[in-house]
Amino acid sequence: MPIDSGSRESTVVVGAPQALPLAQKLAAAIDLPPETPATCDNLDLSGWFR
């Protein structure tokens, strides 16, 4: 869904179904440490990054 951000740059908002394949592709491309949670509830992964 395109969003007018008031600048020359474009902003796009996507939902989880669109973002999940991209996140999986990124996770496969970088070497995450073994203690990275495989599945999380709510903000568990954000807390892990802190």
Coordinates of N, CA, C and O in Angstrom, one line a residue:
M1 N 0.8 -1.2 0.0 CA 0.0 0.0 0.0 C 0.9 1.2 0.0 O 1.6 1.5 1.0
P2 N 0.9 2.0 -1.1 CA 1.8 3.2 -1.1 C 1.2 4.2 -0.1 O 0.0 4.4 0.0
I3 N 2.2 4.9 0.6 CA 1.8 5.9 1.5 C 2.5 7.2 1.1 O 3.7 7.2 0.9
D4 N 1.8 8.4 1.1 CA 2.4 9.6 0.8 C 3.2 10.1 2.1 O 2.6 10.4 3.1
S5 N 4.5 10.2 2.0 CA 5.3 10.6 3.1 C 5.6 12.1 3.1 O 6.3 12.6 4.0
G6 N 5.2 12.8 2.1 CA 5.4 14.2 2.0 C 6.8 14.6 1.5 O 7.2 15.7 1.6
S7 N 7.6 13.6 1.1 CA 8.9 13.9 0.6 C 9.1 13.2 -0.8 O 8.2 12.5 -1.3
R8 N 10.2 13.4 -1.3 CA 10.5 12.7 -2.7 C 10.7 11.2 -2.5 O 10.5 10.5 -3.5
E9 N 11.0 10.8 -1.4 CA 11.2 9.3 -1.2 C 9.8 8.7 -1.1 O 8.9 9.2 -0.6
S10 N 9.7 7.4 -1.5 CA 8.5 6.7 -1.4 C 8.5 5.8 -0.2 O 9.6 5.4 0.2
T11 N 7.4 5.6 0.4 CA 7.2 4.8 1.6 C 6.2 3.7 1.3 O 5.1 4.0 0.7
V12 N 6.5 2.5 1.6 CA 5.6 1.4 1.4 C 5.4 0.6 2.7 O 6.3 0.4 3.4
V13 N 4.1 0.3 3.0 CA 3.8 -0.4 4.2 C 3.4 -1.8 3.8 O 2.6 -2.0 2.9
V14 N 4.0 -2.8 4.4 CA 3.6 -4.2 4.1 C 3.2 -4.9 5.4 O 3.6 -4.5 6.5
G15 N 2.5 -6.0 5.2 CA 2.1 -6.8 6.4 C 3.0 -8.0 6.5 O 3.9 -8.2 5.7
A16 N 2.8 -8.8 7.6 CA 3.6 -9.9 7.9 C 3.7 -10.9 6.7 O 4.8 -11.4 6.5
P17 N 2.6 -11.2 6.0 CA 2.7 -12.2 4.9 C 3.7 -11.8 3.9 O 4.4 -12.6 3.3
Q18 N 3.9 -10.5 3.6 CA 4.8 -10.0 2.6 C 6.2 -9.9 3.2 O 7.2 -10.1 2.5
A19 N 6.3 -9.6 4.5 CA 7.6 -9.4 5.1 C 8.3 -10.7 5.5 O 9.5 -10.8 5.5
L20 N 7.5 -11.8 5.8 CA 8.1 -13.0 6.2 C 9.1 -13.6 5.2 O 10.2 -14.0 5.6
P21 N 8.7 -13.8 3.9 CA 9.7 -14.4 3.0 C 11.0 -13.6 2.9 O 12.1 -14.1 2.8
L22 N 10.9 -12.2 3.0 CA 12.1 -11.4 2.9 C 12.9 -11.6 4.2 O 14.2 -11.7 4.1
A23 N 12.3 -11.7 5.3 CA 13.1 -12.0 6.6 C 13.7 -13.3 6.5 O 14.9 -13.5 7.0
Q24 N 13.0 -14.3 6.0 CA 13.6 -15.7 5.9 C 14.8 -15.7 5.0 O 15.8 -16.3 5.2
K25 N 14.7 -15.0 3.9 CA 15.8 -14.9 2.9 C 17.0 -14.2 3.5 O 18.1 -14.6 3.4
L26 N 16.8 -13.1 4.3 CA 17.8 -12.4 5.0 C 18.5 -13.3 6.0 O 19.7 -13.4 6.1
A27 N 17.7 -14.0 6.8 CA 18.2 -14.9 7.8 C 19.1 -16.0 7.2 O 20.1 -16.5 7.8
A28 N 18.7 -16.5 6.0 CA 19.5 -17.6 5.4 C 20.8 -17.0 4.8 O 21.8 -17.7 4.7
A29 N 20.8 -15.7 4.5 CA 22.0 -15.1 3.9 C 23.0 -14.7 4.9 O 24.2 -14.6 4.6
I30 N 22.6 -14.4 6.2 CA 23.6 -14.0 7.2 C 23.7 -15.1 8.2 O 22.8 -16.0 8.4
D31 N 24.8 -15.2 8.9 CA 25.1 -16.2 9.8 C 24.6 -15.8 11.2 O 25.4 -15.1 11.9
L32 N 23.4 -16.2 11.6 CA 22.9 -15.8 12.9 C 23.6 -16.7 14.0 O 23.8 -17.9 13.7
P33 N 23.8 -16.2 15.2 CA 24.3 -17.0 16.3 C 23.4 -18.1 16.6 O 22.1 -18.0 16.5
P34 N 23.9 -19.3 17.1 CA 23.0 -20.4 17.5 C 22.0 -20.1 18.5 O 20.9 -20.8 18.6
E35 N 22.2 -19.1 19.4 CA 21.2 -18.8 20.5 C 20.1 -17.9 20.0 O 19.2 -17.6 20.8
T36 N 20.1 -17.6 18.7 CA 18.9 -16.8 18.1 C 17.7 -17.6 18.3 O 17.6 -18.8 17.9
P37 N 16.6 -17.0 18.8 CA 15.3 -17.8 19.0 C 14.8 -18.2 17.6 O 14.7 -17.4 16.7
A38 N 14.4 -19.5 17.5 CA 13.8 -19.9 16.2 C 12.4 -19.5 16.1 O 11.9 -19.1 15.0
T39 N 11.6 -19.5 17.2 CA 10.3 -18.9 17.2 C 10.1 -18.0 18.4 O 10.8 -18.3 19.4
C40 N 9.3 -17.1 18.3 CA 9.1 -16.1 19.4 C 7.6 -15.7 19.5 O 6.9 -15.8 18.6
D41 N 7.3 -15.2 20.7 CA 6.0 -14.7 21.0 C 6.1 -13.2 21.1 O 7.0 -12.7 21.8
N42 N 5.3 -12.4 20.4 CA 5.2 -11.0 20.6 C 6.5 -10.3 20.4 O 7.1 -10.3 19.3
L43 N 7.1 -9.8 21.4 CA 8.4 -9.0 21.3 C 9.6 -9.7 21.8 O 10.6 -9.1 22.1
D44 N 9.5 -11.1 21.9 CA 10.7 -11.8 22.4 C 11.9 -11.6 21.6 O 13.0 -11.5 22.1
L45 N 11.8 -11.6 20.3 CA 13.0 -11.4 19.4 C 13.6 -10.0 19.6 O 14.8 -9.8 19.7
S46 N 12.7 -9.0 19.7 CA 13.2 -7.6 20.0 C 14.0 -7.6 21.3 O 15.1 -7.0 21.4
G47 N 13.5 -8.3 22.3 CA 14.2 -8.3 23.6 C 15.5 -9.1 23.5 O 16.5 -8.7 24.1
W48 N 15.6 -10.1 22.7 CA 16.8 -10.8 22.5 C 17.9 -9.9 21.9 O 19.1 -10.0 22.2
F49 N 17.5 -9.1 20.9 CA 18.5 -8.2 20.3 C 19.0 -7.2 21.2 O 20.1 -6.7 21.1
R50 N 18.3 -6.8 22.2 CA 18.8 -5.8 23.2 C 19.8 -6.4 24.1 O 20.7 -5.9 24.6

